[in-house]
mmCIF file of N, CA and C in Angstrom:
data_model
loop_
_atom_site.group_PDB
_atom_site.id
_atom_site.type_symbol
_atom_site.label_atom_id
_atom_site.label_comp_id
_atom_site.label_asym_id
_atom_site.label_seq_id
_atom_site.Cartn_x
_atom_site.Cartn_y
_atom_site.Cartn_z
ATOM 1 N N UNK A 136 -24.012 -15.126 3.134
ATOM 2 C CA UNK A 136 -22.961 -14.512 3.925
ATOM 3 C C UNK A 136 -23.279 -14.693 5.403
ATOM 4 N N UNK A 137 -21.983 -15.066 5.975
ATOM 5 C CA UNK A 137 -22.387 -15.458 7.561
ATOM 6 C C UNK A 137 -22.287 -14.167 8.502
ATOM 7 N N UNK A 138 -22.992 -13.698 9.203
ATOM 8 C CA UNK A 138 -23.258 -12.605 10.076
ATOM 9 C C UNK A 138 -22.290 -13.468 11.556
ATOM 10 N N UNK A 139 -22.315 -12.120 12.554
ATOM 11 C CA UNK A 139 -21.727 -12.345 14.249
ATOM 12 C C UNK A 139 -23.098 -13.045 14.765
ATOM 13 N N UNK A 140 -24.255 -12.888 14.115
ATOM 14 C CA UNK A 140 -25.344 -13.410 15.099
ATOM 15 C C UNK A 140 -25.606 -14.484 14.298
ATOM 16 N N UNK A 141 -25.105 -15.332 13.024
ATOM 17 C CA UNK A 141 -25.733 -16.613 12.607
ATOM 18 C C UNK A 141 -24.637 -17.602 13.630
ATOM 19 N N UNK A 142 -25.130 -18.477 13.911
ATOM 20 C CA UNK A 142 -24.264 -19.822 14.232
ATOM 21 C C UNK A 142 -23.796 -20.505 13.179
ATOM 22 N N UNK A 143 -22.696 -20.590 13.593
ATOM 23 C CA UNK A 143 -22.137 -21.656 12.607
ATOM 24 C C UNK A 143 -21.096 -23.214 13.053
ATOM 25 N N UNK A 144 -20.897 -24.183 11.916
ATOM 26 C CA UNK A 144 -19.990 -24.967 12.801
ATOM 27 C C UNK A 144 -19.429 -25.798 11.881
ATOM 28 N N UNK A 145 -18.234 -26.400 11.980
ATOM 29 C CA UNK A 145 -17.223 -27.084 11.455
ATOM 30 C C UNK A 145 -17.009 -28.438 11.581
ATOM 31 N N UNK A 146 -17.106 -29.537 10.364
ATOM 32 C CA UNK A 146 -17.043 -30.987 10.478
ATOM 33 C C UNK A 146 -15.066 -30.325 9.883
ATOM 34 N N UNK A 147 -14.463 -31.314 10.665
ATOM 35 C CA UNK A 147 -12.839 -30.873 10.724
ATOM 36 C C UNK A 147 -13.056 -31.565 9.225
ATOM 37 N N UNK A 148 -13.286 -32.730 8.966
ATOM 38 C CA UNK A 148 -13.148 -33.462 7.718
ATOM 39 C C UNK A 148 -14.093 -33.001 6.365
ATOM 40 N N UNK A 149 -14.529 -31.933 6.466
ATOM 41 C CA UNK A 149 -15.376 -31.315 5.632
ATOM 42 C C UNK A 149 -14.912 -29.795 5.720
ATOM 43 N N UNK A 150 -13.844 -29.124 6.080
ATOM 44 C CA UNK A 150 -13.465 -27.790 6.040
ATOM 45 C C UNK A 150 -12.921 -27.266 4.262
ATOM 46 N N UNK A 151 -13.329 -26.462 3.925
ATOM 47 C CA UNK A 151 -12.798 -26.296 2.677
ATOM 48 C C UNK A 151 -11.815 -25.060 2.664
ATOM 49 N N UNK A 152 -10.690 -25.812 1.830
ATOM 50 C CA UNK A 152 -9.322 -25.317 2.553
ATOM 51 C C UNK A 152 -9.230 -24.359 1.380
ATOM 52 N N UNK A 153 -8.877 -23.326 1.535
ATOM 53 C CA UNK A 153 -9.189 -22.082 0.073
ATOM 54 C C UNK A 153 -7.172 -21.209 0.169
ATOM 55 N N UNK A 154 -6.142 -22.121 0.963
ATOM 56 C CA UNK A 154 -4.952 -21.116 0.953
ATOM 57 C C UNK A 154 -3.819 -22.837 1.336
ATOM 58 N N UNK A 155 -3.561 -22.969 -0.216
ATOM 59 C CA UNK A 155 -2.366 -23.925 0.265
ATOM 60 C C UNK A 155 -0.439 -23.567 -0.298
ATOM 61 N N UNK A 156 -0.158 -23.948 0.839
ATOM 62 C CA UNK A 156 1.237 -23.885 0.858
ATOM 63 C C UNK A 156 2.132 -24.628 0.075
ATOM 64 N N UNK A 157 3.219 -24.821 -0.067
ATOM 65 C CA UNK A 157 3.995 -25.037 -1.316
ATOM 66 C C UNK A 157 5.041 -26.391 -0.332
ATOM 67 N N UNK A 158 4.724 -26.847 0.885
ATOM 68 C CA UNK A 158 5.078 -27.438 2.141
ATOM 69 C C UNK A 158 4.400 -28.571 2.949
ATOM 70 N N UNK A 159 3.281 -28.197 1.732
ATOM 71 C CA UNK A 159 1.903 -29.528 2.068
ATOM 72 C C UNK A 159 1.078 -29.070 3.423
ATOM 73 N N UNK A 160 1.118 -27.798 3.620
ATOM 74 C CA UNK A 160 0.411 -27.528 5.006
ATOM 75 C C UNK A 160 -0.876 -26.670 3.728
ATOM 76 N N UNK A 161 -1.928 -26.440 4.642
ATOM 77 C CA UNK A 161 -3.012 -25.341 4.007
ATOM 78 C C UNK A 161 -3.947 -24.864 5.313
ATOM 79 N N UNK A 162 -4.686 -23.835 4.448
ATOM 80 C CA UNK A 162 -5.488 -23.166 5.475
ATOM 81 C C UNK A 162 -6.859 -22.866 4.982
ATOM 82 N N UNK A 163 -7.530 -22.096 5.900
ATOM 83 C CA UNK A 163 -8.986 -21.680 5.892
ATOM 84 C C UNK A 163 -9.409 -20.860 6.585
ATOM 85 N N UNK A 164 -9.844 -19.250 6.278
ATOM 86 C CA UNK A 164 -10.392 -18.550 7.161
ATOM 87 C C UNK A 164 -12.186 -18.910 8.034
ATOM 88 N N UNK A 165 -11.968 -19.390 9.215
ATOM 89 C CA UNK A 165 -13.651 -19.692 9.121
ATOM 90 C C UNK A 165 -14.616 -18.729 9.398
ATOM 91 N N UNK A 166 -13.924 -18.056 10.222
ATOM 92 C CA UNK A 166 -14.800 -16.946 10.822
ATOM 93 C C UNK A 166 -14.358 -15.594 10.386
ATOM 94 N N UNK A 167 -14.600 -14.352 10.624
ATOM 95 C CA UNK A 167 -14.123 -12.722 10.415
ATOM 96 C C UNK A 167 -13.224 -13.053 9.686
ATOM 97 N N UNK A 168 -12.200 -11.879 10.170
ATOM 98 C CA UNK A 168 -10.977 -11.109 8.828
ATOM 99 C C UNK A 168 -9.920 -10.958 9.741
ATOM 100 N N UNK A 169 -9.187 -10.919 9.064
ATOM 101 C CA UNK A 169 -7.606 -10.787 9.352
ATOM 102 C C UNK A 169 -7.191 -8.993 9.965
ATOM 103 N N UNK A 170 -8.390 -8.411 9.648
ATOM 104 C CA UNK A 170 -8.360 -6.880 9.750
ATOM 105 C C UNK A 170 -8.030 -6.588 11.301
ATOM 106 N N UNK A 171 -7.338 -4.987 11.449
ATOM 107 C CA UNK A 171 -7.236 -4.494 12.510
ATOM 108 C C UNK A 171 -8.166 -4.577 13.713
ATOM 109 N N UNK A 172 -8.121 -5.256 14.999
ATOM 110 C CA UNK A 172 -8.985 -5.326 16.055
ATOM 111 C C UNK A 172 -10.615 -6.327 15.458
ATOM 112 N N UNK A 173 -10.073 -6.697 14.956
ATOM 113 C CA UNK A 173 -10.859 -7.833 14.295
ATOM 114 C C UNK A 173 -10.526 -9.350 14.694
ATOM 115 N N UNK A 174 -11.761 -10.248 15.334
ATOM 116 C CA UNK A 174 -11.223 -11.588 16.043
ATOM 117 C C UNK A 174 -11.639 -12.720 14.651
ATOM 118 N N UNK A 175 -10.799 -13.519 14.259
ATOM 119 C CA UNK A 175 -11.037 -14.155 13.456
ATOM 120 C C UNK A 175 -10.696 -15.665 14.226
ATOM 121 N N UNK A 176 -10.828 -16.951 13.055
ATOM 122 C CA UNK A 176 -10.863 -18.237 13.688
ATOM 123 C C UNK A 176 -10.430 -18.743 12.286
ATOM 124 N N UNK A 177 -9.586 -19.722 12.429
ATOM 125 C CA UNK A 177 -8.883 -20.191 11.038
ATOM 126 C C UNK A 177 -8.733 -21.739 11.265
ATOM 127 N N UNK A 178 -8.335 -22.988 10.367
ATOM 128 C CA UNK A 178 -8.117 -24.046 10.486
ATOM 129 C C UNK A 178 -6.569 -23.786 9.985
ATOM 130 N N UNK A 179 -5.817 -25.290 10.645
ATOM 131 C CA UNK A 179 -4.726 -25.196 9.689
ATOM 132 C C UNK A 179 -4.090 -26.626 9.667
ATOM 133 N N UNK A 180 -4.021 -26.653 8.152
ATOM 134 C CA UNK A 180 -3.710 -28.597 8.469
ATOM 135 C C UNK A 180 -2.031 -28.530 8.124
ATOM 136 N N UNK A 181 -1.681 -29.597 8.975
ATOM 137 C CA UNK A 181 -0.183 -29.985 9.244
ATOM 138 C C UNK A 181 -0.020 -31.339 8.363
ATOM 139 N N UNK A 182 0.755 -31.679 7.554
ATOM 140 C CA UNK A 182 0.598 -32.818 7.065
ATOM 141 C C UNK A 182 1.815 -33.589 8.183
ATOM 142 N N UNK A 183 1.623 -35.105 7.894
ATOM 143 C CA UNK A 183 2.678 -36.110 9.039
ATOM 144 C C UNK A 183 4.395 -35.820 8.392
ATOM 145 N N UNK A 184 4.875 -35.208 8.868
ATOM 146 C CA UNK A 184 6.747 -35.511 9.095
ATOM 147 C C UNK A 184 6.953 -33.655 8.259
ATOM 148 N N UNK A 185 5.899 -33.094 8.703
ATOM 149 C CA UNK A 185 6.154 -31.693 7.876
ATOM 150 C C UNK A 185 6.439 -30.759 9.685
ATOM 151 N N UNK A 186 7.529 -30.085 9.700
ATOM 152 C CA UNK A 186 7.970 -29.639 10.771
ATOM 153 C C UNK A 186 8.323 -28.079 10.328
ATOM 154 N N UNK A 187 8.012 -26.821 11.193
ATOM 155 C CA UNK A 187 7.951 -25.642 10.663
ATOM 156 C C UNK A 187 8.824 -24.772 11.747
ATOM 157 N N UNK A 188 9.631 -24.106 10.827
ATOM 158 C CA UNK A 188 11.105 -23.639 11.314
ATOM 159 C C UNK A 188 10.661 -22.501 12.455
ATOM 160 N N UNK A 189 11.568 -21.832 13.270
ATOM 161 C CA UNK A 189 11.093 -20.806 14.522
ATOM 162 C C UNK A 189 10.740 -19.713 13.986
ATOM 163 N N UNK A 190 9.451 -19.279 14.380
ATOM 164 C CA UNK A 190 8.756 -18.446 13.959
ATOM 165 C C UNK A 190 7.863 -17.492 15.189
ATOM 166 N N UNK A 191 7.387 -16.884 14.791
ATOM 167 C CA UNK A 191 6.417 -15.488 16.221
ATOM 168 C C UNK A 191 5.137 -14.905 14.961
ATOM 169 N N UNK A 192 4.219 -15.076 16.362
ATOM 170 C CA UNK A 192 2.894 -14.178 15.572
ATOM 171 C C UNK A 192 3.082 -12.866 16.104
ATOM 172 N N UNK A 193 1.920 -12.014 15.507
ATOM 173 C CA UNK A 193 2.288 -10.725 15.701
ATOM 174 C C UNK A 193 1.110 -10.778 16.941
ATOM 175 N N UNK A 194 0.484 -11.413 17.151
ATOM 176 C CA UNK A 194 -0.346 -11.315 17.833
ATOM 177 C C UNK A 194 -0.781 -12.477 18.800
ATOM 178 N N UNK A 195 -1.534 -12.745 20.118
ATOM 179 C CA UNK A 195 -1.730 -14.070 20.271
ATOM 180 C C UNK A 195 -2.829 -14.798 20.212
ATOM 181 N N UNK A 196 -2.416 -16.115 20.066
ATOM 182 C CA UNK A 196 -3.273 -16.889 19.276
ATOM 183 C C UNK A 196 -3.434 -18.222 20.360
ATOM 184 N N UNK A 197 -5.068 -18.526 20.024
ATOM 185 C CA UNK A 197 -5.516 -19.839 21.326
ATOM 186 C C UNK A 197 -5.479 -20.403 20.376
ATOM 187 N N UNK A 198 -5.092 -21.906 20.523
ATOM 188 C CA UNK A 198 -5.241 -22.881 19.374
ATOM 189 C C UNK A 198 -6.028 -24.193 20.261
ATOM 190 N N UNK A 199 -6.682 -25.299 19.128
ATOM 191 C CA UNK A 199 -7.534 -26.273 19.276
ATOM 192 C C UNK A 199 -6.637 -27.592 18.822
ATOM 193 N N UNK A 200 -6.407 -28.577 18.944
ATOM 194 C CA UNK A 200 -5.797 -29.736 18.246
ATOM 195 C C UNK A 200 -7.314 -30.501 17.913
ATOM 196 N N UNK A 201 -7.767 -30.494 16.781
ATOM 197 C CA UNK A 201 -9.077 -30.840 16.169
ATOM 198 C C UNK A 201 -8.975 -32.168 15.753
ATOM 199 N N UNK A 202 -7.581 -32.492 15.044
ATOM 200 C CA UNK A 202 -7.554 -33.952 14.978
ATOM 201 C C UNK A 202 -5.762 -34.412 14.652
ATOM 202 N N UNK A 203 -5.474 -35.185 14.531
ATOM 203 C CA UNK A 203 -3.899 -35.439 15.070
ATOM 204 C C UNK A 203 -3.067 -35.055 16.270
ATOM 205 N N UNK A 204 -2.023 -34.920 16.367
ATOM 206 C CA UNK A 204 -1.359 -34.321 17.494
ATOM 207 C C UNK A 204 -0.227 -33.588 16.785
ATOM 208 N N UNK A 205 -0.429 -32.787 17.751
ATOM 209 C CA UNK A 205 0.700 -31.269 16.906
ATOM 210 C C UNK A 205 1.912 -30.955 18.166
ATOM 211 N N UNK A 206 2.944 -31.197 17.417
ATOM 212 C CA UNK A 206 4.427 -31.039 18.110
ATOM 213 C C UNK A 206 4.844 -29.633 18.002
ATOM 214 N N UNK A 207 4.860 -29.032 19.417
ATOM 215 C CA UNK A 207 5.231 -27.942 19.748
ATOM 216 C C UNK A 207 6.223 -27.495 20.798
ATOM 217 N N UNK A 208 7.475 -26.404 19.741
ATOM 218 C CA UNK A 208 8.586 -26.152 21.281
ATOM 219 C C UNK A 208 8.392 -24.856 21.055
ATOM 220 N N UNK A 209 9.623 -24.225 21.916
ATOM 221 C CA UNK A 209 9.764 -22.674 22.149
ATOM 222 C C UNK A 209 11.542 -22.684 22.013
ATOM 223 N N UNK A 210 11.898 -21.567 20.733
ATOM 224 C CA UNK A 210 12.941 -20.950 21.046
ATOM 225 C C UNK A 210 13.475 -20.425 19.670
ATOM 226 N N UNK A 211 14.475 -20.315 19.865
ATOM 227 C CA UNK A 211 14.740 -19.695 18.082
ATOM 228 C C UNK A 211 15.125 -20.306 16.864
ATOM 229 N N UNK A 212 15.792 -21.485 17.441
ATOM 230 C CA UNK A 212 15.819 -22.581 15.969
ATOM 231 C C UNK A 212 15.014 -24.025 15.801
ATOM 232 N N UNK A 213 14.935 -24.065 14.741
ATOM 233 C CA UNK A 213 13.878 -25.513 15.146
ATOM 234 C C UNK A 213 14.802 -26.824 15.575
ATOM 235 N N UNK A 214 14.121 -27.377 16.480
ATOM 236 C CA UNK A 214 14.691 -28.560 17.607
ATOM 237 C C UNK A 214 13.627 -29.102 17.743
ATOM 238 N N UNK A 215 13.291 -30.398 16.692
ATOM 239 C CA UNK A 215 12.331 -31.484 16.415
ATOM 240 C C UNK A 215 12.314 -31.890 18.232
ATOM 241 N N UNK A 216 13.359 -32.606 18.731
ATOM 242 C CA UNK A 216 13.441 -32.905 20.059
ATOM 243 C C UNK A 216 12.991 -32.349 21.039
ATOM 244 N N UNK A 217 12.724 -30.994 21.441
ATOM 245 C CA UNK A 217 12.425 -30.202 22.354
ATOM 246 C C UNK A 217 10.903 -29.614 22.297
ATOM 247 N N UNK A 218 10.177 -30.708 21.418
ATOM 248 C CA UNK A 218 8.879 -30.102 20.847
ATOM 249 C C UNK A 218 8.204 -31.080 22.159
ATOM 250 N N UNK A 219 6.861 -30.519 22.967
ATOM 251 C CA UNK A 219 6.153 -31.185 23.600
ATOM 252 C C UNK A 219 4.871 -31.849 22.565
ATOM 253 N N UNK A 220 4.011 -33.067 22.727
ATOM 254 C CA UNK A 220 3.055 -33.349 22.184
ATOM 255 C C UNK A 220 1.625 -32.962 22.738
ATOM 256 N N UNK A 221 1.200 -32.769 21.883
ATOM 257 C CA UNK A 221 -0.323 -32.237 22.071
ATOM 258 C C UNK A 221 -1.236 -33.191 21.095
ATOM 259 N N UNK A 222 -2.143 -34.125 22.124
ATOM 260 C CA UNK A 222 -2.983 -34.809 21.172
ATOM 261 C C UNK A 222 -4.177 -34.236 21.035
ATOM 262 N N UNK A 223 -4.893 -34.628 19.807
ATOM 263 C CA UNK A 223 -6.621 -34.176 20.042
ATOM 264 C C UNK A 223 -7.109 -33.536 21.014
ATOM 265 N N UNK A 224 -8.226 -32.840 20.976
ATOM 266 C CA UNK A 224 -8.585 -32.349 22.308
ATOM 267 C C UNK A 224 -7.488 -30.793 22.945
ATOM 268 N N UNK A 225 -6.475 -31.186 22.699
ATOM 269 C CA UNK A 225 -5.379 -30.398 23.625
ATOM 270 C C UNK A 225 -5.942 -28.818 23.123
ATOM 271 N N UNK A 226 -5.836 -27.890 24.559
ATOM 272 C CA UNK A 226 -5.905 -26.445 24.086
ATOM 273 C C UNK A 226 -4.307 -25.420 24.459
ATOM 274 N N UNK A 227 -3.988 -24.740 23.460
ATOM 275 C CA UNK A 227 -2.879 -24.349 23.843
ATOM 276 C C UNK A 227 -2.643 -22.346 23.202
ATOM 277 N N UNK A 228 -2.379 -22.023 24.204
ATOM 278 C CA UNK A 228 -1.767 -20.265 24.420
ATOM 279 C C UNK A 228 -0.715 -20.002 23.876
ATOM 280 N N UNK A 229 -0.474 -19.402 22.758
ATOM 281 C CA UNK A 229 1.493 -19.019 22.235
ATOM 282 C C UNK A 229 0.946 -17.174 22.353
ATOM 283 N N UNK A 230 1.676 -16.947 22.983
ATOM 284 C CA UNK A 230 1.897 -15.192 23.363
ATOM 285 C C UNK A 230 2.260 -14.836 21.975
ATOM 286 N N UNK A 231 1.369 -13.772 21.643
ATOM 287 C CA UNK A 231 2.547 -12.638 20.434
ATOM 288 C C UNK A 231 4.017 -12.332 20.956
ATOM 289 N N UNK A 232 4.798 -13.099 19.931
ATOM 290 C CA UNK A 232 6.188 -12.374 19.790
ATOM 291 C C UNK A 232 6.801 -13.545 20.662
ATOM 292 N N UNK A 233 6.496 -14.414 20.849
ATOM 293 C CA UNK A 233 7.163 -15.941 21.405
ATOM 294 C C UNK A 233 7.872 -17.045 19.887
ATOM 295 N N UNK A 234 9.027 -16.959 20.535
ATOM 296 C CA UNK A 234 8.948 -17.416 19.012
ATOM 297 C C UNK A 234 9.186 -19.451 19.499
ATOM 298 N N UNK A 235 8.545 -19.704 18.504
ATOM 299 C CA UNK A 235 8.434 -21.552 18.391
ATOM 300 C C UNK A 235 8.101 -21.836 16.673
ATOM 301 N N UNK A 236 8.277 -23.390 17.496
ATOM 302 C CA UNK A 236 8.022 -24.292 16.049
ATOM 303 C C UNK A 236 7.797 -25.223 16.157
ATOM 304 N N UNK A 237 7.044 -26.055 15.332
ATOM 305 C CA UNK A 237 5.810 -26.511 15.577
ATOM 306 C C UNK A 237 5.869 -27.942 14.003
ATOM 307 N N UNK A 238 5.112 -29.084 14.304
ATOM 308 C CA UNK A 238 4.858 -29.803 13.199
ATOM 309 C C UNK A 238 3.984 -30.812 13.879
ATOM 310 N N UNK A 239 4.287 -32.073 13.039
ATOM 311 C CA UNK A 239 3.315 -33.335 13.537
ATOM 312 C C UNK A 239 4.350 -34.220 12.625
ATOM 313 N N UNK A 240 3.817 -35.640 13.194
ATOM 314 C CA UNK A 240 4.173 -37.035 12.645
ATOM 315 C C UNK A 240 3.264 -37.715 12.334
ATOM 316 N N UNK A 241 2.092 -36.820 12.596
ATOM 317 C CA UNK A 241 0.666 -37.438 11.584
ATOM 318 C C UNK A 241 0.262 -36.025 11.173
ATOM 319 N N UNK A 242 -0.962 -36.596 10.101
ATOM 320 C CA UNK A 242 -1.942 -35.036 9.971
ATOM 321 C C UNK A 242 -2.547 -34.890 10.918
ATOM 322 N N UNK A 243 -2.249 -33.678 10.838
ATOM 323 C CA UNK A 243 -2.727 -32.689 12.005
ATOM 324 C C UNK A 243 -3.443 -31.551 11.613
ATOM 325 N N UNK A 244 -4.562 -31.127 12.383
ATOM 326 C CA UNK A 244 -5.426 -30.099 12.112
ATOM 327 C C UNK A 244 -5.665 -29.301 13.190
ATOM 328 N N UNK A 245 -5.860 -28.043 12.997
ATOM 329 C CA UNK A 245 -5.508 -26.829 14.408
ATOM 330 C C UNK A 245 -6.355 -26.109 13.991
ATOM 331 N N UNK A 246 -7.645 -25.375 15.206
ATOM 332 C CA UNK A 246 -7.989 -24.718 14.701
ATOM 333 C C UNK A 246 -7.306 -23.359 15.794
ATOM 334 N N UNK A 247 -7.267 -22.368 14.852
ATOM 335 C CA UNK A 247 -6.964 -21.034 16.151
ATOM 336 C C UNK A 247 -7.838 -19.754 15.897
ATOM 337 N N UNK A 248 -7.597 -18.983 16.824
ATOM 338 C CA UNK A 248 -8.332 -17.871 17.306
ATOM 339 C C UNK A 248 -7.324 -16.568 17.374
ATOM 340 N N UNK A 249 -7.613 -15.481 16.798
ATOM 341 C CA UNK A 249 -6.547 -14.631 16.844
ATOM 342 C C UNK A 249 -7.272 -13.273 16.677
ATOM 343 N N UNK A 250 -6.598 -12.106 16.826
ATOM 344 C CA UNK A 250 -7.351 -11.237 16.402
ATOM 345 C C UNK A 250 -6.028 -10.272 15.923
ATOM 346 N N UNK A 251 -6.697 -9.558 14.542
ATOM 347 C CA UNK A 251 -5.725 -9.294 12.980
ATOM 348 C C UNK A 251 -5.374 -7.768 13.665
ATOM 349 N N UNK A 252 -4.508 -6.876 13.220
ATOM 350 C CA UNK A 252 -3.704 -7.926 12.065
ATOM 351 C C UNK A 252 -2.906 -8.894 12.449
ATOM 352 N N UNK A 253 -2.461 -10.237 11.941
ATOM 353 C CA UNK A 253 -1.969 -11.300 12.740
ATOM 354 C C UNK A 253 -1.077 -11.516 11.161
ATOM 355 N N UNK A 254 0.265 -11.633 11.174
ATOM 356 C CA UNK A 254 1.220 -12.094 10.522
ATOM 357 C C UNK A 254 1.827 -13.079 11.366
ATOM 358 N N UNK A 255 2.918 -13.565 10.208
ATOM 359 C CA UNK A 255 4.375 -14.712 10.663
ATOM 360 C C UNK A 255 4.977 -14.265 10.522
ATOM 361 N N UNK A 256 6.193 -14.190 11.385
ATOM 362 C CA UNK A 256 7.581 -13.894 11.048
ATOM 363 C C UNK A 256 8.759 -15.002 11.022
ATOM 364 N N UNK A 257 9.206 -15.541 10.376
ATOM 365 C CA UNK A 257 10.649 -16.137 10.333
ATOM 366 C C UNK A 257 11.724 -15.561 10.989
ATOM 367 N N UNK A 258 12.335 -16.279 11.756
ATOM 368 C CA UNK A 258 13.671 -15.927 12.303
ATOM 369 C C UNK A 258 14.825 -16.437 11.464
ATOM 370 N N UNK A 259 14.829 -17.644 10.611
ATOM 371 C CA UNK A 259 16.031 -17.671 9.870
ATOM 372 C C UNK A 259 15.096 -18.345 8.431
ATOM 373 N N UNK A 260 15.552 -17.959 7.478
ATOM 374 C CA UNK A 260 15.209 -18.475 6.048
ATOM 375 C C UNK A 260 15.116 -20.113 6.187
ATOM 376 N N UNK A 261 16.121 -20.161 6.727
ATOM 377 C CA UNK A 261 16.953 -21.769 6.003
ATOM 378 C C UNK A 261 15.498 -22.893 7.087
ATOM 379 N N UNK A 262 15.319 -22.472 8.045
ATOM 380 C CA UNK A 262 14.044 -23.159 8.614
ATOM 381 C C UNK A 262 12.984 -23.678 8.576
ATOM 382 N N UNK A 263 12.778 -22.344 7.460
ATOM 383 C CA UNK A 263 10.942 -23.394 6.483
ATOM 384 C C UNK A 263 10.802 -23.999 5.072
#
């Protein structure tokens, strides 16, 4: 069991993904818990031409572009067009309660930083 004082660290291509989606995206908690005032760190892979309808965290979240480039806009319906690109490397801020949407045209892998409780919300069904 990993403690706040062990180090730890992540080969992106060796993450073991333990939460997959029905959308070809999946996930991984790496660090802490999802719990109240609790900072956790998660991966999340995007597969290429998979695009995810307007949505808001409950909380905010720093994200990493670990490997691909991840297409990101801001507003309430999804608009493939209005998405900026973020390659590798890129670090990026979405405020709790901003709502966007987000995909790739390759796989893409994100890691983020959040602290729980941290949900999704959907703004329209028909989106994801």
């Amino acid at each position: 069991m990993t403690t706040q004082s062990d180090p730890i660290a992540f080969d992106v291509a060796a993450i073991a993904w333990d939460t997959f989606h029905g959308d070809g995206t999946r996930s991984a908690t790496l660090v802490g818990t999802r719990e109240p005032g609790v900072m956790f760190s998660y991966a999340f892979f995007v597969p290429a031409g998979m695009f995810d309808g307007a949505h808001f965290h409950s909380s905010d979240v720093h994200l990493v572009v670990a490997a691909g480039e991840l297409r990101l806009g801001y507003g309430l319906t999804l608009d493939v067009s209005a998405t900026r690109r973020f390659p590798q490397g890129s670090f990026l801020w979405v405020p709790a309660g901003a709502a966007h949407f987000d995909g790739a045209d390759e796989d893409t892998v994100i890691i983020g930083t959040a602290i729980g409780p941290w949900t999704t919300e959907y703004l329209a069904s028909s989106d994801r």
